[in-house]
CSV table of C-alpha atoms in Angstrom, one decimal:
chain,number,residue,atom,x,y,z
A,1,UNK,CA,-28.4,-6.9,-4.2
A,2,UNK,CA,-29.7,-3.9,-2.1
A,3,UNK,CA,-27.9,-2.6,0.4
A,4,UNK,CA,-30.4,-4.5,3.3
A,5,UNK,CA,-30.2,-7.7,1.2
A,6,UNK,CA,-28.1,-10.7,2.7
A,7,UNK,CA,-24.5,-9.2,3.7
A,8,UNK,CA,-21.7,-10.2,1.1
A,9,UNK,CA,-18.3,-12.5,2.3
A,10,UNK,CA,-15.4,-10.3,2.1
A,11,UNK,CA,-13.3,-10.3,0.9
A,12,UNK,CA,-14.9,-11.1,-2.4
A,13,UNK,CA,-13.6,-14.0,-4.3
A,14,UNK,CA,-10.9,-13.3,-7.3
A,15,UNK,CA,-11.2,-15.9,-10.2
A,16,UNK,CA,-7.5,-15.2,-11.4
A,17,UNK,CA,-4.6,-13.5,-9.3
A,18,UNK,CA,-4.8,-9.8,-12.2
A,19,UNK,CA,-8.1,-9.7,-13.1
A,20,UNK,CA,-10.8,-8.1,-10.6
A,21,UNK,CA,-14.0,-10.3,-8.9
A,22,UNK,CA,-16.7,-10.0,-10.9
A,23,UNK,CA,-19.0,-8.6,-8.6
A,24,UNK,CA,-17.2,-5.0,-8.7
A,25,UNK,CA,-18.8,-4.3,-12.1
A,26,UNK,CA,-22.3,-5.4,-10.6
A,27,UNK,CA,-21.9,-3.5,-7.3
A,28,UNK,CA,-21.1,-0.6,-9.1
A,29,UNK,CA,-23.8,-0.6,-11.1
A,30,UNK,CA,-26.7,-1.8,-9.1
A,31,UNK,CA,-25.7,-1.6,-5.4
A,32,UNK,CA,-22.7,0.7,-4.7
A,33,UNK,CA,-23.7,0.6,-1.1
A,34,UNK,CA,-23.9,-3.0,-0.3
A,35,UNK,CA,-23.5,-4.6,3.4
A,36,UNK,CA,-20.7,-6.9,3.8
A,37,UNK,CA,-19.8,-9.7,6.4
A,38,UNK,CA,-15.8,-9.3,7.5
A,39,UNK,CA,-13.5,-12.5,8.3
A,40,UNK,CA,-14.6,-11.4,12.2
A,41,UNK,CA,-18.6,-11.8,11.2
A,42,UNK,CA,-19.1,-8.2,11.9
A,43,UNK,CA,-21.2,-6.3,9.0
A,44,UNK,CA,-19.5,-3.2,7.3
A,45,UNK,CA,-20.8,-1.1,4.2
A,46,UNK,CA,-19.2,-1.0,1.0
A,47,UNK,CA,-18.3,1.2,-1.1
A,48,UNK,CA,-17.1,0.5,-4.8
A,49,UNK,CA,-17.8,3.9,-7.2
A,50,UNK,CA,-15.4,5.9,-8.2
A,51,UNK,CA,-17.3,9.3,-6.9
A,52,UNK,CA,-18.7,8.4,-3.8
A,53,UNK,CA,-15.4,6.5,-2.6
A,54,UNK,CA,-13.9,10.1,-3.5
A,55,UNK,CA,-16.3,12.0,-1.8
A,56,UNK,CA,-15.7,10.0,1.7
A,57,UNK,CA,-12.5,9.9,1.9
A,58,UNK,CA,-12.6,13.5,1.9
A,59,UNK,CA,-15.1,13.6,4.3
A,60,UNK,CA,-13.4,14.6,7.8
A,61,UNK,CA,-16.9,12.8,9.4
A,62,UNK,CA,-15.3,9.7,8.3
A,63,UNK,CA,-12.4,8.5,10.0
A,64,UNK,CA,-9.9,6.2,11.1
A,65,UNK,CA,-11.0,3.3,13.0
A,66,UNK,CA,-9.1,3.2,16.3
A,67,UNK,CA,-9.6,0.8,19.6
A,68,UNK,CA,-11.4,3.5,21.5
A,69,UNK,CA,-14.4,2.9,18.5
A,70,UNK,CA,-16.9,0.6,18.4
A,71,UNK,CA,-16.1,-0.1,14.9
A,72,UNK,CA,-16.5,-3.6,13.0
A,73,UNK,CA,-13.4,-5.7,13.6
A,74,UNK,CA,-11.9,-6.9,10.6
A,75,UNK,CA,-9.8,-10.0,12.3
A,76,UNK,CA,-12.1,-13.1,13.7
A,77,UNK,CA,-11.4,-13.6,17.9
A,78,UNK,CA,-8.0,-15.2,18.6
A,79,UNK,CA,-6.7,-14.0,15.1
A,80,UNK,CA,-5.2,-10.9,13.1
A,81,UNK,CA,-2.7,-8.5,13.5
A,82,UNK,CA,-2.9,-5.5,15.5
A,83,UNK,CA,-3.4,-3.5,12.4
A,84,UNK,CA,-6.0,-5.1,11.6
A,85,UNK,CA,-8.8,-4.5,14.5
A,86,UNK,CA,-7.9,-0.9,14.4
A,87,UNK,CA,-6.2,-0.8,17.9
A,88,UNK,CA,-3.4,1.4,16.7
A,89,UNK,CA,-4.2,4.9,17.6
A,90,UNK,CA,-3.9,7.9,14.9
A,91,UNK,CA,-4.1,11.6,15.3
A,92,UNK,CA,-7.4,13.1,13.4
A,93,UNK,CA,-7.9,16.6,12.7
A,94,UNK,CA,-5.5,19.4,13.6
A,95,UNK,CA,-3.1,16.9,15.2
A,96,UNK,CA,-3.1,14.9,12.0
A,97,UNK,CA,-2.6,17.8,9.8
A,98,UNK,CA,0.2,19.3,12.3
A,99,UNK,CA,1.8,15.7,12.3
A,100,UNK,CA,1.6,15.9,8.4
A,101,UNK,CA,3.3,19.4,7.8
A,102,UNK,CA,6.6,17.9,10.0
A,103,UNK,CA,6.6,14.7,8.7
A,104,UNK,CA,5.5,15.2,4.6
A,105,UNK,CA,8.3,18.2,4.2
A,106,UNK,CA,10.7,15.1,4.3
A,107,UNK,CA,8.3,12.9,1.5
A,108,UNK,CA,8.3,16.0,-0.8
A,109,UNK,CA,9.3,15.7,-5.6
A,110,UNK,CA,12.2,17.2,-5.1
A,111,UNK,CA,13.4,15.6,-2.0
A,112,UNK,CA,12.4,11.8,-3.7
A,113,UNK,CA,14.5,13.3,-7.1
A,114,UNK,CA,17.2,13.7,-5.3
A,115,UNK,CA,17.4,10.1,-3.9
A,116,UNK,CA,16.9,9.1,-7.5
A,117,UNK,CA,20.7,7.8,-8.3
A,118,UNK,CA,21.2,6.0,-5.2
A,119,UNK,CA,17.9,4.3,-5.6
A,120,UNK,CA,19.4,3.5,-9.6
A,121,UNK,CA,22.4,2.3,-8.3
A,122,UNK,CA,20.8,0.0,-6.2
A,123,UNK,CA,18.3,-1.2,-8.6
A,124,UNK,CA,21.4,-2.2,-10.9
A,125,UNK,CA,23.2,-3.7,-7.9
A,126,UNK,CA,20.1,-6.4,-6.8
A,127,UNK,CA,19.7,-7.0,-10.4
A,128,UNK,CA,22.9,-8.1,-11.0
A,129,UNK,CA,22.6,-10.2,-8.4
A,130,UNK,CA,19.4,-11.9,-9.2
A,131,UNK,CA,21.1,-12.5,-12.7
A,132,UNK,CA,24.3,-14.1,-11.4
A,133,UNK,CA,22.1,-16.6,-9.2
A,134,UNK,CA,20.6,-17.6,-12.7
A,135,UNK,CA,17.0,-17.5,-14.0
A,136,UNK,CA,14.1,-18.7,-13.4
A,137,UNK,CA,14.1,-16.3,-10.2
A,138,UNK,CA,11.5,-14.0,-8.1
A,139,UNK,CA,11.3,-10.5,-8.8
A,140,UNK,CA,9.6,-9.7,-5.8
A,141,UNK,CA,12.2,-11.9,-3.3
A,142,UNK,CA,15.5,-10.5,-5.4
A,143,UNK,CA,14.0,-6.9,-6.7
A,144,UNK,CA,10.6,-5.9,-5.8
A,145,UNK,CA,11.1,-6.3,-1.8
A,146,UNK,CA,14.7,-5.3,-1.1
A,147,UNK,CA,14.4,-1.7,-2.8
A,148,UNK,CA,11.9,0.1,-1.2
A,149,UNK,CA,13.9,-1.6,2.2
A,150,UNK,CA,16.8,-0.4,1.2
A,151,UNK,CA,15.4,2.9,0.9
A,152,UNK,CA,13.3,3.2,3.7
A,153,UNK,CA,16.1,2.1,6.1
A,154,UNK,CA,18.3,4.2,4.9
A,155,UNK,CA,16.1,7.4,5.0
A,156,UNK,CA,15.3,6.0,8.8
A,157,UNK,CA,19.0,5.3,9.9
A,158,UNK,CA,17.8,1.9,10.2
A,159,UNK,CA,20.5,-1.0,9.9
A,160,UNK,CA,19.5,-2.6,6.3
A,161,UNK,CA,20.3,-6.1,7.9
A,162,UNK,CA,17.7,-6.0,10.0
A,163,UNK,CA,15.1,-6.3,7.4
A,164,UNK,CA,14.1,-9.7,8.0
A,165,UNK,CA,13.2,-9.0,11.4
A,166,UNK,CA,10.6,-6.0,10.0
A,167,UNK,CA,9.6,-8.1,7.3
A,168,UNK,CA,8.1,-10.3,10.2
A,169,UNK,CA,6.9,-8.2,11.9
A,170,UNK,CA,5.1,-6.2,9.4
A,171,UNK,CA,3.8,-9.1,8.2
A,172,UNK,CA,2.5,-9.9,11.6
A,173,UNK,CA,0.9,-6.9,12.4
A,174,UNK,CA,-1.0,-6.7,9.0
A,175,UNK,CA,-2.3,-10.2,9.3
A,176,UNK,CA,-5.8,-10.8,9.5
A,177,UNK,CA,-5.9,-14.2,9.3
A,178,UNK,CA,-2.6,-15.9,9.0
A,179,UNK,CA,-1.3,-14.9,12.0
A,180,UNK,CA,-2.7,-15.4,15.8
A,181,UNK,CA,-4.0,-12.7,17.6
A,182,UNK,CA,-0.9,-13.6,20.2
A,183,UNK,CA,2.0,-13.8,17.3
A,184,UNK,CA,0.6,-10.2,16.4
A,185,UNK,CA,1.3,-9.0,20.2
A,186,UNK,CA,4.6,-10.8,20.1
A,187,UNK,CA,5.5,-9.2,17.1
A,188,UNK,CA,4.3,-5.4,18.2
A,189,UNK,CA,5.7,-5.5,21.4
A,190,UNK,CA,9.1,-6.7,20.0
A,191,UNK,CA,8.7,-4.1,17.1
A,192,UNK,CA,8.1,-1.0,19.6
A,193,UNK,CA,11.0,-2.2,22.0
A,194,UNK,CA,13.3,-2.2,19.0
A,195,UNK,CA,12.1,1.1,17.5
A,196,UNK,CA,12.1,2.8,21.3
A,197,UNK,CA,15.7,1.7,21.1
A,198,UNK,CA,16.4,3.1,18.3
A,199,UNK,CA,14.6,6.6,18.9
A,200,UNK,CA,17.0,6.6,22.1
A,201,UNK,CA,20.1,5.6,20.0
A,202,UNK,CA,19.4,8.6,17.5
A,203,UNK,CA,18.5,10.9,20.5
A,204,UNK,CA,22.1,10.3,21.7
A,205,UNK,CA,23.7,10.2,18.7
A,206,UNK,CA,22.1,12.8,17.0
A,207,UNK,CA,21.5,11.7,13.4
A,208,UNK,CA,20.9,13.3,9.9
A,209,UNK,CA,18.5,10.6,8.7
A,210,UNK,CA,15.2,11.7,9.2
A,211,UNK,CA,14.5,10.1,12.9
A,212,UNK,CA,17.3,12.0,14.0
A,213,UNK,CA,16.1,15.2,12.4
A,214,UNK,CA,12.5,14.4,13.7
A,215,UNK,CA,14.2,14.2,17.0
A,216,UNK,CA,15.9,17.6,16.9
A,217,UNK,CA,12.6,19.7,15.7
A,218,UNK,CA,11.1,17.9,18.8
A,219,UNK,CA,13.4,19.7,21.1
A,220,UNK,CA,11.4,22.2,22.9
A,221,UNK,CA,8.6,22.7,24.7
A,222,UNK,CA,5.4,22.6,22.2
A,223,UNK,CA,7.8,22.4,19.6
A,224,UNK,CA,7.4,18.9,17.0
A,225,UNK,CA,6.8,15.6,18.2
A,226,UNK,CA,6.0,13.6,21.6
A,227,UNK,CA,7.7,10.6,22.0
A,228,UNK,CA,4.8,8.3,21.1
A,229,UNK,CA,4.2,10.3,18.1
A,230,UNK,CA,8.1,9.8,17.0
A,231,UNK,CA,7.7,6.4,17.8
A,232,UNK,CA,4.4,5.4,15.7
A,233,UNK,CA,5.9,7.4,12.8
A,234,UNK,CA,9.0,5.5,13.0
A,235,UNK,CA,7.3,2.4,12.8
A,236,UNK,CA,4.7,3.5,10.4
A,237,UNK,CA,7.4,4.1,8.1
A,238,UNK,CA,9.0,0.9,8.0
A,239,UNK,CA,6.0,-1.2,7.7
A,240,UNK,CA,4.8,1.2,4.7
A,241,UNK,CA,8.3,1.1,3.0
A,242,UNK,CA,7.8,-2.8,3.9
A,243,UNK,CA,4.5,-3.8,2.5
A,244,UNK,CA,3.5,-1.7,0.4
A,245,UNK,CA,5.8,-0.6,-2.6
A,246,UNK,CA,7.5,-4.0,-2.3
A,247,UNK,CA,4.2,-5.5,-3.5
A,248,UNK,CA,3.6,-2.6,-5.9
A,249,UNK,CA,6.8,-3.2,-7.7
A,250,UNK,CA,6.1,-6.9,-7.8
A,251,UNK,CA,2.7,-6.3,-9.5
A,252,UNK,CA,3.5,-3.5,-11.9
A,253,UNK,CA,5.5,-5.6,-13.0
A,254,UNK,CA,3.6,-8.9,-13.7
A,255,UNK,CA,1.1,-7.1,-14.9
A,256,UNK,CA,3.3,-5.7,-17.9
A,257,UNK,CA,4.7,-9.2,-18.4
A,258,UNK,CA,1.0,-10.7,-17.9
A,259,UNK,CA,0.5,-9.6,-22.3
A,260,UNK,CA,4.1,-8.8,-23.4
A,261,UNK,CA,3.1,-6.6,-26.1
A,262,UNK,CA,3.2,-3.8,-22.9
A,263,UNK,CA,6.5,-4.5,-22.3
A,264,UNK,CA,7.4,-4.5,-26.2
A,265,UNK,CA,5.7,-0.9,-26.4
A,266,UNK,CA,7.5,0.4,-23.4
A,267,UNK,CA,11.2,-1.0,-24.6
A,268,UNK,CA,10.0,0.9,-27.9
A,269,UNK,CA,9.3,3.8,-26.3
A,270,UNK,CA,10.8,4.6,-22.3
A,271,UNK,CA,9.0,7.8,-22.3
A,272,UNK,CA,5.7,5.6,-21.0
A,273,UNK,CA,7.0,4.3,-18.2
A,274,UNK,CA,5.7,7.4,-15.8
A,275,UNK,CA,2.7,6.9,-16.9
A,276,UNK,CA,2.7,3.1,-17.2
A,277,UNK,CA,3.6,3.1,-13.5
A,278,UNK,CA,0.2,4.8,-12.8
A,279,UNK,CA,-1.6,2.5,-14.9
A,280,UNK,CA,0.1,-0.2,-13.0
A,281,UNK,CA,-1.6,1.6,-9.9
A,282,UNK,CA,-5.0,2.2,-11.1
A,283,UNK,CA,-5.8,-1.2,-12.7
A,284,UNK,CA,-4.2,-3.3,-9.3
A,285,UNK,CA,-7.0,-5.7,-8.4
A,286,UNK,CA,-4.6,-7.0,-5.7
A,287,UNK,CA,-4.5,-3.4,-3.4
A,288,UNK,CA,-5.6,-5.5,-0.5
A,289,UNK,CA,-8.4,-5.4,2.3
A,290,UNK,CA,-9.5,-1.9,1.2
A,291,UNK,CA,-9.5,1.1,3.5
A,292,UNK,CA,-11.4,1.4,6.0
A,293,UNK,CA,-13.6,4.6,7.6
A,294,UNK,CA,-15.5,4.8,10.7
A,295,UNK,CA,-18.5,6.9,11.4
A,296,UNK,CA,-19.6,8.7,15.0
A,297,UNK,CA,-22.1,10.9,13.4
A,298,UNK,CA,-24.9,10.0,11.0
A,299,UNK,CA,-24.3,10.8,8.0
A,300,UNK,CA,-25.7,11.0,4.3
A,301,UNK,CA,-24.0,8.9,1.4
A,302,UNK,CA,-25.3,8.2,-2.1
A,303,UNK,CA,-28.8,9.0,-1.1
A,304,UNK,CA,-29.3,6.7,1.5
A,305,UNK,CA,-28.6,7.3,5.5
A,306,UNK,CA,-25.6,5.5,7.3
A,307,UNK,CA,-25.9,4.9,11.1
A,308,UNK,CA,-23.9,6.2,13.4
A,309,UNK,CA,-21.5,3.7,14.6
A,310,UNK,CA,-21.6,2.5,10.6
A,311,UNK,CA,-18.0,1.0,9.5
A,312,UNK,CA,-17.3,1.5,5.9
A,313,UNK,CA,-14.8,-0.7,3.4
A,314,UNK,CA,-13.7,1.7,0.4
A,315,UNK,CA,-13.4,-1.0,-2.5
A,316,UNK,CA,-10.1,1.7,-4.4
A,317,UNK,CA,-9.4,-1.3,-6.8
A,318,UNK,CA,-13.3,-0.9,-8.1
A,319,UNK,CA,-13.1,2.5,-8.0
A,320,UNK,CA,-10.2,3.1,-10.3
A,321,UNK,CA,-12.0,0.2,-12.5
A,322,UNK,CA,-15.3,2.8,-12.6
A,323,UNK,CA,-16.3,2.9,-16.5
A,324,UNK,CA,-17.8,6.5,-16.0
A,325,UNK,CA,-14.3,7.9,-15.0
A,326,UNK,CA,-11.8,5.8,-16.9
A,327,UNK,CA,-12.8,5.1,-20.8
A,328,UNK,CA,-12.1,1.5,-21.5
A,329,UNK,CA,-11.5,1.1,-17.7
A,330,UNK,CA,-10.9,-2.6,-17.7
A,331,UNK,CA,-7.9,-2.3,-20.2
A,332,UNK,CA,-4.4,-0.9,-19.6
A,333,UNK,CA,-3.4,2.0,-21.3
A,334,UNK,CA,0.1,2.8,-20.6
A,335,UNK,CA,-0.4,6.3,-22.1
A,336,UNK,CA,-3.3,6.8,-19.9
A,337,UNK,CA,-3.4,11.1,-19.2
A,338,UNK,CA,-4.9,12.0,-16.7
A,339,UNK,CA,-5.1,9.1,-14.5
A,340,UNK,CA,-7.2,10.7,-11.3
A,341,UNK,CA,-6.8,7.0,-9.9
A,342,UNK,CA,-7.5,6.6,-6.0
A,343,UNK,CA,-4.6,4.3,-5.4
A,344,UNK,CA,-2.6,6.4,-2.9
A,345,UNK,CA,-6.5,7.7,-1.6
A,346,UNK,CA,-7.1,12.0,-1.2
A,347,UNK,CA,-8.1,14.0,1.2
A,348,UNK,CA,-5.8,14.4,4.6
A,349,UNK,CA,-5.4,11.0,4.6
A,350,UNK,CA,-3.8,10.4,1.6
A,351,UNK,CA,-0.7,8.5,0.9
A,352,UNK,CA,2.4,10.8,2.8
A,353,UNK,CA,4.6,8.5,0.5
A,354,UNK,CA,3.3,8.7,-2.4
A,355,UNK,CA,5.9,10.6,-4.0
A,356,UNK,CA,8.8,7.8,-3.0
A,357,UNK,CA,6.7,5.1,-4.3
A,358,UNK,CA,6.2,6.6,-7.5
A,359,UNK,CA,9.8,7.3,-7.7
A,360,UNK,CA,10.9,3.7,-7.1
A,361,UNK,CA,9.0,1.6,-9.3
A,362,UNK,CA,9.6,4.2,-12.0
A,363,UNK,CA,13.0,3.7,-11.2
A,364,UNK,CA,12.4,0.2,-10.6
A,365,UNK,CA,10.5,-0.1,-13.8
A,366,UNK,CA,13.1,2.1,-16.2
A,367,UNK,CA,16.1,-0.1,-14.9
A,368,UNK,CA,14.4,-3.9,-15.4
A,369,UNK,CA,14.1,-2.5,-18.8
A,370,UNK,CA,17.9,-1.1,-19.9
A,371,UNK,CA,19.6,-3.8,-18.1
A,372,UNK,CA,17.0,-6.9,-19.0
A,373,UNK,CA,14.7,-6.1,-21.7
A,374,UNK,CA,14.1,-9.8,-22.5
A,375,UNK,CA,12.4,-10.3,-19.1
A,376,UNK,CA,9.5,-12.6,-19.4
A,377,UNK,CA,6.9,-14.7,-16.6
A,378,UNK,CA,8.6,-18.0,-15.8
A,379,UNK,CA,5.3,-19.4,-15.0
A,380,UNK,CA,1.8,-18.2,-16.9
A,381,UNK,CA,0.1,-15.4,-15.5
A,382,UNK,CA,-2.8,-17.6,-14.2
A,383,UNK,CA,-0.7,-19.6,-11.9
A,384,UNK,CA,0.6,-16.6,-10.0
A,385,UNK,CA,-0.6,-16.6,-6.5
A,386,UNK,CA,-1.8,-13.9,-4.3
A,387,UNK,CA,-0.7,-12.9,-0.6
A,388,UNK,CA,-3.6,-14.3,1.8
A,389,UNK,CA,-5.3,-13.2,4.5
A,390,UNK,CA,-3.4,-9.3,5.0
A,391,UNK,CA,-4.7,-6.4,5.0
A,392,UNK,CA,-2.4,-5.2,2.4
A,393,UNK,CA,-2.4,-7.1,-1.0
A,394,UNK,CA,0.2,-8.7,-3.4
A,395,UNK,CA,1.6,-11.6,-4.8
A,396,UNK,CA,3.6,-14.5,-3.0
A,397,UNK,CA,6.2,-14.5,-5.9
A,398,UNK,CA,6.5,-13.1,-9.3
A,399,UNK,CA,9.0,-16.1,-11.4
A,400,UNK,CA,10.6,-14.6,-13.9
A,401,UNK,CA,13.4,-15.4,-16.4
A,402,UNK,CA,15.3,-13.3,-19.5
């Protein structure tokens, strides 16, 4: 199809939970800039090569979509998270870089190295404790989810027991359609009252998690962070140390079990697994909506002339599936180097995390291996089911036995 043809549903339909809807491969090759129609019936352009999804999202013409633009809402009326219409507000430019440079010193290798035995020792601890429940059990309910919590809370000063109550919320917020448009104010508003709370508690207390130390560079006039700024990082934070590495765990992980010969090479040889965690990245059909850009200006892209006012979809799972980047793109190659995958995007927008996600499903990843290298799917990979209707993807369960 062209990109004036008859718009596309998105999200696109997936035959199987791991492999990718077949239409990427056809986009890519015939109509990388194809209209689609969004769960809301508003039209976006997509985008699904490698090269031209790179190119924008280094593109500071293109940016976040926020309430203030006329952008195409995601979220059909009376449904969807807050998320997911673009009504939270983000800093662009200068104010996004400055907020970057405070913030990403805490994110940093070294920093995420050092957090590396804590992180093992409670890897060993929840699998231990998935094991004494007995097997068949979820990896993602008994591993994959309550790591990257423990993590985040702990880097936050968060209580650890209230993790249920940001697992609902986050959920909420990143709903497009399984949530109502009034459960996702519910949940925000509860969310920010619990998070100004906490900001306050930290101010009085005066932490060394990282709120706390957030809190004391923003002493001063001019000097760090506003109080809104403190409080959408905060809760930024959480929802990414929710959502998204939980899931990534979850699906590196089925993925390797998916054809057990990967896990056979990787017990055979450990020294993969850095590199079979970003293979696990890069071939992710499951990496959710897609992002999103939104464009004030006219601008130029692949040849052809997008509006002003034009809302674009990046496609990142067909991108890292793009045949004239990756040789043998569709196959995993857990000694894939270099790996220039988009998974945690580029530009000044690019994953801030990125470095503690890496480290916790390699840690995740190296554990599951020592302590239960005859880990298997309980169920076959075809019946595995995938997280509906968020903006963020995954899968509802990942069975598992050993």
């Amino acid at each position: 199809m062209s990109h004036n043809d008859q718009a596309l549903p998105f999200p696109l339909r997936y035959d199987t939970t791991l492999e990718p809807p077949k239409e990427w491969a056809q986009l890519r090759g015939q109509c990388p800039m194809a209209t689609i129609e969004l769960p809301s019936g508003d039209h976006a352009t997509l985008f699904t090569r490698y090269e031209d999804i790179k190119i924008l999202l280094a593109d500071a013409r293109f940016t976040r979509p926020t309430a203030a633009d006329n952008a195409a809402r995601v979220a059909p009326e009376g449904s969807g998270g807050v998320v997911a219409n673009g009504t939270v507000v983000r800093p662009e430019g200068e104010a996004h870089q400055r907020w970057r440079r405070l913030v990403g010193k805490y994110f940093t290798a070294k920093r995420m190295a050092a957090l590396r035995p804590s992180m093992i020792a409670t890897t060993e601890r929840l699998i231990d404790d998935m094991v004494h429940k007995g097997a068949p059990a979820d990896l993602k309910a008994n591993v994959g989810f309550p790591l990257p919590v423990y993590v985040i809370c702990d880097m936050l000063g968060v209580p650890a027991d209230d993790s249920y109550r940001f697992s609902h919320w986050s959920d909420t917020i990143l709903s497009i359609t399984s949530h109502s448009q009034e459960e996702s104010g519910t949940a925000m508003g509860e969310f920010v009252q619990y998070m100004s709370a906490h900001i306050e508690a930290k101010r009085a207390s005066r932490t060394d998690d990282l709120i706390g130390m957030l809190i004391r560079e923003s002493e001063g006039e001019g000097q760090g962070m506003s109080d809104a700024e403190l409080l959408d990082t905060a809760m930024g934070l959480l929802v990414a140390g929710h959502e998204t590495t939980a899931n990534a765990i979850s699906k590196m992980v089925a993925m390797l079990l998916a054809d057990r010969t990967r896990w056979e090479q990787l017990l055979a040889d450990p020294s993969l697994v850095r590199t079979a965690v970003e293979e696990s990245l890069r071939l992710d059909v499951n990496h959710g909506f897609g992002l999103r850009r939104y464009l004030p200006e006219a601008a130029e892209m692949a040849g052809q002339t997008l509006p002003a006012g034009t809302t674009v979809v990046c496609a990142i799972a067909s991108a890292n599936r793009d045949e004239t980047v990756f040789d043998h793109a569709d196959q995993m190659d857990l000694g894939r180097a270099p790996n220039p995958h988009l998974a945690f995007s580029v530009g000044s927008h690019s994953c801030l995390g990125q470095a503690l996600a890496r480290t916790e499903m390699q840690v995740a990843l190296e554990t599951l291996l020592r302590k239960l290298p005859t880990l298997e799917l309980a169920v076959p990979a075809e019946e595995l089911q995938r997280m509906e209707g968020m903006l963020v993807g995954g899968l509802r369960e990942v069975p598992v036995r050993w």
